[in-house]
Amino acid sequence: MQTKPAMEVRNLSFSYGKQKVLKDVSLKIEEGKITTILGANGCGKSTLFSLMTKNKYSRKGNIFLNGKNVLKLSLKEFARKVAIVQQYNTSSDDITVERLIAFGRTPHRKMMQAKTEEDERLVEWAMEVTNLTEYRDRAVQKLSGGQRQRIGIARALSVNPEFLFCDEPISALDVSIQAQIINLLMKLQKEKNLTMLFIAHDLSIVKHISDRIGVMYLG
């Protein structure tokens, strides 16, 4: 039996001025699976990722999340369902690990609302599963690249999302650290039955973890 698409891109096109970057792209992301979009730099995959995460908008084509057009979802509603892990994670120099991870709970709180027991529970869990508990009071900038990437993952997990979207999450890391991060993401995906999307340019990194791979070429 075919798994229903959790997210679907239909006939999406996008241009920067007269430069056409995406050309009638369609894609289905299956629920509880790992889907990878693979392609060389400049092929359009980062633009597609930006559209799928509501950071850009297209006048041609549609994107549906659980059957609902993402244009009809507020950013806050979208952020409760979809968490994002970027290639690089930036923050102020003195912010602590725990505080940065706790920002992941922002979509679930009203303006000026104090943190709840659920917020605290999920932040504690996110630090535990990413092996960051002992660094909770450490300034983020004092940690290694691999540790900072785990902070980005922990922050995303604290959202308690249905979807985890990863934009080149390991390409800036050493090979040994890449394996650790990949193994962590695979473990979390299985335990939480997350629907995951990877953006990547290196097939060797993602071929063993992906359920489906879509290859982009010139949009």
mmCIF file of C-alpha atoms in Angstrom:
data_model
loop_
_atom_site.group_PDB
_atom_site.id
_atom_site.type_symbol
_atom_site.label_atom_id
_atom_site.label_comp_id
_atom_site.label_asym_id
_atom_site.label_seq_id
_atom_site.Cartn_x
_atom_site.Cartn_y
_atom_site.Cartn_z
ATOM 1 C CA MET A 1 0.000 0.000 0.000
ATOM 2 C CA GLN A 2 1.418 3.373 -1.003
ATOM 3 C CA THR A 3 2.079 5.832 1.814
ATOM 4 C CA LYS A 4 0.155 9.081 1.489
ATOM 5 C CA PRO A 5 2.229 12.191 0.739
ATOM 6 C CA ALA A 6 2.792 14.308 3.827
ATOM 7 C CA MET A 7 3.960 17.179 1.650
ATOM 8 C CA GLU A 8 3.463 17.740 -2.035
ATOM 9 C CA VAL A 9 4.953 20.221 -4.495
ATOM 10 C CA ARG A 10 2.862 20.732 -7.625
ATOM 11 C CA ASN A 11 4.107 22.393 -10.811
ATOM 12 C CA LEU A 12 6.290 24.913 -9.005
ATOM 13 C CA SER A 13 8.277 27.507 -10.951
ATOM 14 C CA PHE A 14 10.355 30.399 -9.666
ATOM 15 C CA SER A 15 12.484 33.162 -11.126
ATOM 16 C CA TYR A 16 14.878 35.806 -9.871
ATOM 17 C CA GLY A 17 13.959 38.571 -12.275
ATOM 18 C CA LYS A 18 14.447 37.114 -15.746
ATOM 19 C CA GLN A 19 16.539 34.194 -14.480
ATOM 20 C CA LYS A 20 14.329 31.114 -14.252
ATOM 21 C CA VAL A 21 15.559 28.921 -11.410
ATOM 22 C CA LEU A 22 12.776 26.338 -11.011
ATOM 23 C CA LYS A 23 10.874 24.943 -13.971
ATOM 24 C CA ASP A 24 7.586 23.159 -13.248
ATOM 25 C CA VAL A 25 8.884 21.101 -10.305
ATOM 26 C CA SER A 26 6.649 18.441 -8.739
ATOM 27 C CA LEU A 27 7.575 16.294 -5.760
ATOM 28 C CA LYS A 28 5.904 14.098 -3.147
ATOM 29 C CA ILE A 29 7.327 13.566 0.334
ATOM 30 C CA GLU A 30 5.987 10.441 1.988
ATOM 31 C CA GLU A 31 4.939 10.395 5.614
ATOM 32 C CA GLY A 32 7.448 8.824 8.008
ATOM 33 C CA LYS A 33 10.121 8.511 5.304
ATOM 34 C CA ILE A 34 13.453 10.193 4.517
ATOM 35 C CA THR A 35 13.416 12.029 1.181
ATOM 36 C CA THR A 36 16.542 13.622 -0.256
ATOM 37 C CA ILE A 37 16.792 16.291 -2.935
ATOM 38 C CA LEU A 38 20.182 15.906 -4.565
ATOM 39 C CA GLY A 39 21.940 18.147 -7.021
ATOM 40 C CA ALA A 40 25.009 20.236 -7.811
ATOM 41 C CA ASN A 41 25.388 23.802 -6.598
ATOM 42 C CA GLY A 42 23.226 26.145 -8.637
ATOM 43 C CA CYS A 43 20.668 23.524 -9.719
ATOM 44 C CA GLY A 44 17.827 25.161 -7.759
ATOM 45 C CA LYS A 45 17.568 22.889 -4.729
ATOM 46 C CA SER A 46 18.199 25.662 -2.181
ATOM 47 C CA THR A 47 15.536 27.821 -3.809
ATOM 48 C CA LEU A 48 13.114 24.904 -3.709
ATOM 49 C CA PHE A 49 13.946 24.392 -0.024
ATOM 50 C CA SER A 50 13.261 28.081 0.672
ATOM 51 C CA LEU A 51 9.868 27.788 -1.013
ATOM 52 C CA MET A 52 9.013 24.611 0.885
ATOM 53 C CA THR A 53 9.859 26.303 4.192
ATOM 54 C CA LYS A 54 7.916 29.539 3.504
ATOM 55 C CA ASN A 55 11.038 31.676 3.216
ATOM 56 C CA LYS A 56 10.169 32.471 -0.398
ATOM 57 C CA TYR A 57 6.893 32.525 -2.321
ATOM 58 C CA SER A 58 6.110 31.577 -5.903
ATOM 59 C CA ARG A 59 3.394 32.920 -8.167
ATOM 60 C CA LYS A 60 3.267 29.667 -10.131
ATOM 61 C CA GLY A 61 2.572 26.294 -8.552
ATOM 62 C CA ASN A 62 1.525 25.152 -5.089
ATOM 63 C CA ILE A 63 2.900 23.412 -2.019
ATOM 64 C CA PHE A 64 0.665 21.364 0.264
ATOM 65 C CA LEU A 65 1.354 20.261 3.826
ATOM 66 C CA ASN A 66 -0.950 17.474 5.008
ATOM 67 C CA GLY A 67 -3.276 18.465 2.169
ATOM 68 C CA LYS A 68 -3.384 22.174 3.070
ATOM 69 C CA ASN A 69 -1.816 24.885 0.922
ATOM 70 C CA VAL A 70 1.128 26.304 2.876
ATOM 71 C CA LEU A 71 0.120 29.818 1.761
ATOM 72 C CA LYS A 72 -2.905 29.447 4.025
ATOM 73 C CA LEU A 73 -0.782 28.513 7.033
ATOM 74 C CA SER A 74 0.597 31.261 9.249
ATOM 75 C CA LEU A 75 4.338 31.181 9.893
ATOM 76 C CA LYS A 76 3.640 30.223 13.502
ATOM 77 C CA GLU A 77 1.323 27.368 12.524
ATOM 78 C CA PHE A 78 3.849 26.156 9.961
ATOM 79 C CA ALA A 79 6.708 26.345 12.505
ATOM 80 C CA ARG A 80 4.785 24.119 14.912
ATOM 81 C CA LYS A 81 4.802 21.344 12.325
ATOM 82 C CA VAL A 82 8.069 21.857 10.428
ATOM 83 C CA ALA A 83 11.457 22.295 12.112
ATOM 84 C CA ILE A 84 14.567 23.209 10.151
ATOM 85 C CA VAL A 85 18.234 22.302 10.582
ATOM 86 C CA GLN A 86 20.536 24.594 8.608
ATOM 87 C CA GLN A 87 24.087 24.061 7.356
ATOM 88 C CA TYR A 88 25.349 26.825 9.640
ATOM 89 C CA ASN A 89 23.847 27.893 12.969
ATOM 90 C CA THR A 90 24.524 31.454 14.073
ATOM 91 C CA SER A 91 23.851 32.957 17.490
ATOM 92 C CA SER A 92 25.074 35.661 19.836
ATOM 93 C CA ASP A 93 28.430 34.986 21.452
ATOM 94 C CA ASP A 94 27.221 34.605 25.022
ATOM 95 C CA ILE A 95 23.977 32.645 24.642
ATOM 96 C CA THR A 96 23.976 29.312 26.452
ATOM 97 C CA VAL A 97 23.197 25.941 24.913
ATOM 98 C CA GLU A 98 20.003 25.473 26.914
ATOM 99 C CA ARG A 99 18.671 28.927 26.123
ATOM 100 C CA LEU A 100 19.280 28.565 22.392
ATOM 101 C CA ILE A 101 17.583 25.159 22.310
ATOM 102 C CA ALA A 102 14.632 26.600 24.256
ATOM 103 C CA PHE A 103 14.002 29.090 21.422
ATOM 104 C CA GLY A 104 12.604 26.119 19.511
ATOM 105 C CA ARG A 105 9.528 26.298 21.743
ATOM 106 C CA THR A 106 8.665 29.832 20.586
ATOM 107 C CA PRO A 107 5.992 28.776 18.017
ATOM 108 C CA HIS A 108 4.047 27.074 20.815
ATOM 109 C CA ARG A 109 3.888 30.109 23.113
ATOM 110 C CA LYS A 110 1.906 33.323 23.059
ATOM 111 C CA MET A 111 3.646 36.683 23.269
ATOM 112 C CA MET A 112 5.357 37.135 26.669
ATOM 113 C CA GLN A 113 4.029 33.769 27.901
ATOM 114 C CA ALA A 114 6.228 32.057 30.474
ATOM 115 C CA LYS A 115 7.653 28.636 29.668
ATOM 116 C CA THR A 116 5.501 25.679 30.584
ATOM 117 C CA GLU A 117 6.260 22.247 32.003
ATOM 118 C CA GLU A 118 5.889 20.897 28.466
ATOM 119 C CA ASP A 119 8.491 23.396 27.245
ATOM 120 C CA GLU A 120 10.924 22.324 29.952
ATOM 121 C CA ARG A 121 10.292 18.624 29.329
ATOM 122 C CA LEU A 122 10.943 18.874 25.594
ATOM 123 C CA VAL A 123 14.074 21.007 26.003
ATOM 124 C CA GLU A 124 15.450 18.506 28.531
ATOM 125 C CA TRP A 125 14.633 15.625 26.186
ATOM 126 C CA ALA A 126 16.198 17.379 23.190
ATOM 127 C CA MET A 127 19.433 17.979 25.113
ATOM 128 C CA GLU A 128 19.482 14.393 26.340
ATOM 129 C CA VAL A 129 19.033 12.694 22.960
ATOM 130 C CA THR A 130 21.680 14.904 21.347
ATOM 131 C CA ASN A 131 24.162 14.384 24.225
ATOM 132 C CA LEU A 132 24.246 18.055 25.178
ATOM 133 C CA THR A 133 23.003 18.006 28.768
ATOM 134 C CA GLU A 134 26.468 18.496 30.249
ATOM 135 C CA TYR A 135 26.950 21.618 28.095
ATOM 136 C CA ARG A 136 23.640 23.259 29.006
ATOM 137 C CA ASP A 137 25.271 26.305 30.681
ATOM 138 C CA ARG A 138 28.154 26.597 28.203
ATOM 139 C CA ALA A 139 28.289 29.486 25.715
ATOM 140 C CA VAL A 140 27.439 28.131 22.262
ATOM 141 C CA GLN A 141 30.384 29.836 20.564
ATOM 142 C CA LYS A 142 32.828 27.910 22.762
ATOM 143 C CA LEU A 143 31.709 24.560 21.347
ATOM 144 C CA SER A 144 32.994 22.667 18.306
ATOM 145 C CA GLY A 145 31.315 22.623 14.894
ATOM 146 C CA GLY A 146 29.876 19.164 15.494
ATOM 147 C CA GLN A 147 28.505 20.195 18.882
ATOM 148 C CA ARG A 148 26.937 23.339 17.415
ATOM 149 C CA GLN A 149 25.267 21.244 14.743
ATOM 150 C CA ARG A 150 23.832 19.010 17.470
ATOM 151 C CA ILE A 151 22.491 22.167 19.117
ATOM 152 C CA GLY A 152 20.721 23.010 15.870
ATOM 153 C CA ILE A 153 19.188 19.547 15.809
ATOM 154 C CA ALA A 154 18.185 19.786 19.482
ATOM 155 C CA ARG A 155 16.548 23.154 18.894
ATOM 156 C CA ALA A 156 14.566 21.698 16.005
ATOM 157 C CA LEU A 157 13.549 18.663 18.066
ATOM 158 C CA SER A 158 12.315 20.818 20.941
ATOM 159 C CA VAL A 159 9.565 22.010 18.597
ATOM 160 C CA ASN A 160 8.245 18.428 18.692
ATOM 161 C CA PRO A 161 7.690 18.635 14.928
ATOM 162 C CA GLU A 162 6.043 16.283 12.464
ATOM 163 C CA PHE A 163 8.608 17.260 9.801
ATOM 164 C CA LEU A 164 12.362 17.771 10.054
ATOM 165 C CA PHE A 165 13.888 19.576 7.082
ATOM 166 C CA CYS A 166 17.698 19.561 6.830
ATOM 167 C CA ASP A 167 19.544 21.899 4.463
ATOM 168 C CA GLU A 168 23.068 20.497 3.891
ATOM 169 C CA PRO A 169 23.280 19.758 7.649
ATOM 170 C CA ILE A 170 26.682 18.033 7.596
ATOM 171 C CA SER A 171 28.569 19.330 4.567
ATOM 172 C CA ALA A 172 30.645 21.769 6.662
ATOM 173 C CA LEU A 173 31.750 19.069 9.135
ATOM 174 C CA ASP A 174 34.672 16.635 9.234
ATOM 175 C CA VAL A 175 33.947 13.152 7.861
ATOM 176 C CA SER A 176 33.971 11.487 11.307
ATOM 177 C CA ILE A 177 31.534 14.083 12.668
ATOM 178 C CA GLN A 178 29.335 13.707 9.572
ATOM 179 C CA ALA A 179 28.802 10.030 10.412
ATOM 180 C CA GLN A 180 27.864 10.868 13.997
ATOM 181 C CA ILE A 181 25.282 13.451 12.913
ATOM 182 C CA ILE A 182 23.808 11.171 10.238
ATOM 183 C CA ASN A 183 23.499 8.292 12.717
ATOM 184 C CA LEU A 184 21.817 10.617 15.224
ATOM 185 C CA LEU A 185 19.300 11.846 12.639
ATOM 186 C CA MET A 186 18.488 8.291 11.506
ATOM 187 C CA LYS A 187 17.975 7.185 15.116
ATOM 188 C CA LEU A 188 15.661 10.110 15.838
ATOM 189 C CA GLN A 189 13.710 9.598 12.629
ATOM 190 C CA LYS A 190 12.948 6.004 13.553
ATOM 191 C CA GLU A 191 12.124 6.715 17.181
ATOM 192 C CA LYS A 192 9.809 9.670 16.434
ATOM 193 C CA ASN A 193 8.566 8.476 13.004
ATOM 194 C CA LEU A 194 9.567 11.853 11.615
ATOM 195 C CA THR A 195 9.021 12.807 8.009
ATOM 196 C CA MET A 196 12.428 14.076 6.932
ATOM 197 C CA LEU A 197 13.714 16.055 3.972
ATOM 198 C CA PHE A 198 17.421 16.355 3.176
ATOM 199 C CA ILE A 199 19.032 18.813 0.796
ATOM 200 C CA ALA A 200 22.417 17.478 -0.321
ATOM 201 C CA HIS A 201 24.980 17.576 -3.124
ATOM 202 C CA ASP A 202 26.946 14.425 -2.210
ATOM 203 C CA LEU A 203 25.259 11.113 -3.004
ATOM 204 C CA SER A 204 27.697 9.114 -0.868
ATOM 205 C CA ILE A 205 26.440 10.837 2.282
ATOM 206 C CA VAL A 206 22.715 10.262 1.790
ATOM 207 C CA LYS A 207 22.315 7.120 -0.329
ATOM 208 C CA HIS A 208 22.309 4.767 2.675
ATOM 209 C CA ILE A 209 19.714 6.706 4.681
ATOM 210 C CA SER A 210 17.224 7.864 2.058
ATOM 211 C CA ASP A 211 13.962 6.112 1.241
ATOM 212 C CA ARG A 212 13.603 8.262 -1.877
ATOM 213 C CA ILE A 213 16.018 10.500 -3.767
ATOM 214 C CA GLY A 214 15.008 13.226 -6.196
ATOM 215 C CA VAL A 215 17.753 14.587 -8.449
ATOM 216 C CA MET A 216 17.609 18.209 -9.649
ATOM 217 C CA TYR A 217 19.391 19.482 -12.739
ATOM 218 C CA LEU A 218 19.143 23.069 -14.000
ATOM 219 C CA GLY A 219 15.832 23.665 -12.224
#
